[in-house]
Tab-separated table of N, CA, C and O and ligand atoms in Angstrom:
chain	number	residue	atom	x	y	z
A	221	MET	N	-94.746	104.673	227.763
A	221	MET	CA	-94.125	103.365	227.978
A	221	MET	C	-94.897	102.596	229.058
A	221	MET	O	-95.680	103.155	229.791
A	222	GLY	N	-94.651	101.353	229.124
A	222	GLY	CA	-95.262	100.563	230.179
A	222	GLY	C	-96.367	99.639	229.703
A	222	GLY	O	-96.626	98.637	230.333
A	223	GLU	N	-96.986	99.981	228.582
A	223	GLU	CA	-98.038	99.096	228.107
A	223	GLU	C	-97.497	97.994	227.214
A	223	GLU	O	-98.093	96.943	227.094
A	224	GLU	N	-96.396	98.250	226.600
A	224	GLU	CA	-95.859	97.221	225.723
A	224	GLU	C	-95.412	96.010	226.543
A	224	GLU	O	-95.032	96.150	227.695
A	225	GLY	N	-95.508	94.868	225.950
A	225	GLY	CA	-95.074	93.659	226.641
A	225	GLY	C	-96.191	92.957	227.376
A	225	GLY	O	-95.969	91.900	227.926
A	226	THR	N	-97.381	93.547	227.396
A	226	THR	CA	-98.506	92.830	227.986
A	226	THR	C	-98.838	91.634	227.112
A	226	THR	O	-99.048	91.772	225.919
A	227	ARG	N	-98.837	90.488	227.743
A	227	ARG	CA	-99.115	89.279	226.976
A	227	ARG	C	-100.379	88.615	227.480
A	227	ARG	O	-100.707	88.694	228.653
A	228	ILE	N	-101.038	87.974	226.572
A	228	ILE	CA	-102.268	87.263	226.874
A	228	ILE	C	-102.046	85.791	226.565
A	228	ILE	O	-101.595	85.451	225.474
A	229	ARG	N	-102.363	84.955	227.516
A	229	ARG	CA	-102.251	83.521	227.273
A	229	ARG	C	-103.650	82.975	227.014
A	229	ARG	O	-104.530	83.076	227.852
A	230	VAL	N	-103.796	82.427	225.839
A	230	VAL	CA	-105.061	81.797	225.462
A	230	VAL	C	-104.873	80.294	225.615
A	230	VAL	O	-103.942	79.728	225.062
A	231	HIS	N	-105.734	79.685	226.392
A	231	HIS	CA	-105.607	78.234	226.540
A	231	HIS	C	-106.963	77.571	226.453
A	231	HIS	O	-107.993	78.161	226.758
A	232	CYS	N	-106.912	76.327	226.013
A	232	CYS	CA	-108.127	75.570	225.773
A	232	CYS	C	-108.407	74.659	226.953
A	232	CYS	O	-107.497	74.059	227.512
A	233	ARG	N	-109.670	74.591	227.321
A	233	ARG	CA	-110.060	73.725	228.433
A	233	ARG	C	-110.243	72.285	227.971
A	233	ARG	O	-110.334	71.383	228.800
A	234	ASP	N	-110.332	72.074	226.707
A	234	ASP	CA	-110.699	70.756	226.185
A	234	ASP	C	-109.574	70.025	225.478
A	234	ASP	O	-109.728	68.872	225.100
A	235	CYS	N	-108.454	70.690	225.273
A	235	CYS	CA	-107.311	70.055	224.644
A	235	CYS	C	-106.059	70.844	225.034
A	235	CYS	O	-106.166	71.896	225.654
A	236	PRO	N	-104.887	70.349	224.686
A	236	PRO	CA	-103.657	71.016	225.130
A	236	PRO	C	-103.328	72.309	224.390
A	236	PRO	O	-102.267	72.889	224.637
A	237	PHE	N	-104.185	72.763	223.541
A	237	PHE	CA	-103.914	73.983	222.786
A	237	PHE	C	-103.638	75.165	223.716
A	237	PHE	O	-104.379	75.413	224.670
A	238	GLU	N	-102.573	75.873	223.412
A	238	GLU	CA	-102.230	77.056	224.192
A	238	GLU	C	-101.445	77.995	223.311
A	238	GLU	O	-100.621	77.567	222.509
A	239	LYS	N	-101.707	79.278	223.449
A	239	LYS	CA	-100.972	80.241	222.653
A	239	LYS	C	-100.816	81.530	223.442
A	239	LYS	O	-101.753	81.986	224.080
A	240	VAL	N	-99.624	82.085	223.383
A	240	VAL	CA	-99.381	83.376	224.021
A	240	VAL	C	-99.227	84.427	222.939
A	240	VAL	O	-98.431	84.269	222.018
A	241	VAL	N	-100.014	85.481	223.054
A	241	VAL	CA	-99.922	86.574	222.091
A	241	VAL	C	-99.721	87.875	222.846
A	241	VAL	O	-100.224	88.064	223.952
A	242	ALA	N	-98.973	88.777	222.255
A	242	ALA	CA	-98.823	90.111	222.836
A	242	ALA	C	-100.056	90.927	222.499
A	242	ALA	O	-100.647	90.764	221.432
A	243	SER	N	-100.440	91.811	223.401
A	243	SER	CA	-101.670	92.582	223.204
A	243	SER	C	-101.577	93.481	221.976
A	243	SER	O	-102.588	93.878	221.428
A	244	ASP	N	-100.382	93.781	221.578
A	244	ASP	CA	-100.220	94.655	220.408
A	244	ASP	C	-99.755	93.896	219.163
A	244	ASP	O	-99.341	94.490	218.192
A	245	ASP	N	-99.835	92.572	219.244
A	245	ASP	CA	-99.505	91.771	218.073
A	245	ASP	C	-100.552	91.945	216.980
A	245	ASP	O	-101.672	92.357	217.232
A	246	ASP	N	-100.172	91.565	215.790
A	246	ASP	CA	-101.151	91.528	214.710
A	246	ASP	C	-102.237	90.503	215.007
A	246	ASP	O	-103.385	90.670	214.659
A	247	GLU	N	-101.803	89.433	215.639
A	247	GLU	CA	-102.744	88.361	215.940
A	247	GLU	C	-103.374	88.620	217.301
A	247	GLU	O	-102.727	88.521	218.324
A	248	LYS	N	-104.627	88.982	217.301
A	248	LYS	CA	-105.312	89.325	218.534
A	248	LYS	C	-105.772	88.070	219.261
A	248	LYS	O	-106.148	87.082	218.634
A	249	PRO	N	-105.792	88.135	220.591
A	249	PRO	CA	-106.265	86.977	221.363
A	249	PRO	C	-107.656	86.536	220.956
A	249	PRO	O	-107.944	85.340	220.883
A	250	ALA	N	-108.520	87.481	220.676
A	250	ALA	CA	-109.885	87.131	220.300
A	250	ALA	C	-109.914	86.309	219.016
A	250	ALA	O	-110.727	85.403	218.856
A	251	GLU	N	-109.003	86.616	218.112
A	251	GLU	CA	-108.967	85.869	216.856
A	251	GLU	C	-108.502	84.439	217.088
A	251	GLU	O	-108.977	83.502	216.454
A	252	VAL	N	-107.574	84.279	218.016
A	252	VAL	CA	-107.116	82.941	218.359
A	252	VAL	C	-108.255	82.146	218.972
A	252	VAL	O	-108.489	80.983	218.636
A	253	LEU	N	-108.980	82.782	219.866
A	253	LEU	CA	-110.124	82.145	220.515
A	253	LEU	C	-111.151	81.696	219.500
A	253	LEU	O	-111.610	80.561	219.493
A	254	ILE	N	-111.535	82.628	218.645
A	254	ILE	CA	-112.591	82.350	217.678
A	254	ILE	C	-112.148	81.274	216.706
A	254	ILE	O	-112.900	80.354	216.383
A	255	ASP	N	-110.920	81.383	216.260
A	255	ASP	CA	-110.421	80.432	215.275
A	255	ASP	C	-110.417	79.011	215.838
A	255	ASP	O	-110.967	78.100	215.237
A	256	HIS	N	-109.850	78.834	216.991
A	256	HIS	CA	-109.787	77.493	217.577
A	256	HIS	C	-111.189	77.015	217.969
A	256	HIS	O	-111.549	75.868	217.736
A	257	GLY	N	-111.977	77.894	218.535
A	257	GLY	CA	-113.318	77.517	218.964
A	257	GLY	C	-114.195	77.086	217.805
A	257	GLY	O	-114.950	76.122	217.901
A	258	GLN	N	-114.076	77.793	216.697
A	258	GLN	CA	-114.905	77.440	215.543
A	258	GLN	C	-114.451	76.141	214.905
A	258	GLN	O	-115.255	75.366	214.410
A	259	ARG	N	-113.150	75.915	214.920
A	259	ARG	CA	-112.644	74.683	214.317
A	259	ARG	C	-113.041	73.460	215.119
A	259	ARG	O	-113.303	72.392	214.569
A	260	THR	N	-113.021	73.603	216.431
A	260	THR	CA	-113.092	72.432	217.291
A	260	THR	C	-114.329	72.399	218.162
A	260	THR	O	-114.689	71.347	218.680
A	261	GLY	N	-114.954	73.538	218.399
A	261	GLY	CA	-116.068	73.597	219.328
A	261	GLY	C	-115.620	73.568	220.768
A	261	GLY	O	-116.429	73.379	221.675
A	262	HIS	N	-114.318	73.741	220.997
A	262	HIS	CA	-113.788	73.724	222.352
A	262	HIS	C	-114.050	75.043	223.072
A	262	HIS	O	-114.349	76.056	222.464
A	263	THR	N	-113.888	74.999	224.385
A	263	THR	CA	-114.035	76.192	225.215
A	263	THR	C	-112.657	76.709	225.591
A	263	THR	O	-111.823	75.965	226.100
A	264	LEU	N	-112.438	77.979	225.338
A	264	LEU	CA	-111.129	78.557	225.626
A	264	LEU	C	-111.222	79.611	226.717
A	264	LEU	O	-112.285	80.160	226.983
A	265	ALA	N	-110.076	79.872	227.330
A	265	ALA	CA	-109.999	80.879	228.382
A	265	ALA	C	-108.776	81.747	228.157
A	265	ALA	O	-107.823	81.342	227.496
A	266	ILE	N	-108.820	82.934	228.731
A	266	ILE	CA	-107.730	83.894	228.570
A	266	ILE	C	-107.164	84.264	229.934
A	266	ILE	O	-107.904	84.507	230.871
A	267	ASP	N	-105.859	84.260	230.011
A	267	ASP	CA	-105.180	84.777	231.204
A	267	ASP	C	-104.267	85.919	230.780
A	267	ASP	O	-103.527	85.809	229.816
A	268	ARG	N	-104.293	86.961	231.535
A	268	ARG	CA	-103.305	88.037	231.320
A	268	ARG	C	-102.018	87.660	232.005
A	268	ARG	O	-102.025	87.116	233.099
A	269	MET	N	-100.924	87.970	231.364
A	269	MET	CA	-99.620	87.719	231.947
A	269	MET	C	-98.971	89.081	232.189
A	269	MET	O	-98.291	89.633	231.348
A	270	ASP	N	-99.255	89.641	233.351
A	270	ASP	CA	-98.861	91.030	233.597
A	270	ASP	C	-97.357	91.194	233.730
A	270	ASP	O	-96.834	92.258	233.476
A	271	ASP	N	-96.705	90.158	234.161
A	271	ASP	CA	-95.250	90.254	234.257
A	271	ASP	C	-94.628	89.273	233.310
A	271	ASP	O	-93.610	88.833	233.397
B	815	LIG	ZN1	-109.025	72.866	222.055
């Protein structure tokens, strides 16, 4: 126990796009990054939300 609930916040530096995904979700943060980045050419960043 203890690893579940880790969330990753993916946010875009170039537009208001933001998405929070759990580390164990089907939808991985990297996929969100790549998908938005490829569509728009924007730069994205990731923050861990430990609590
Ligand atoms: Zn964007």
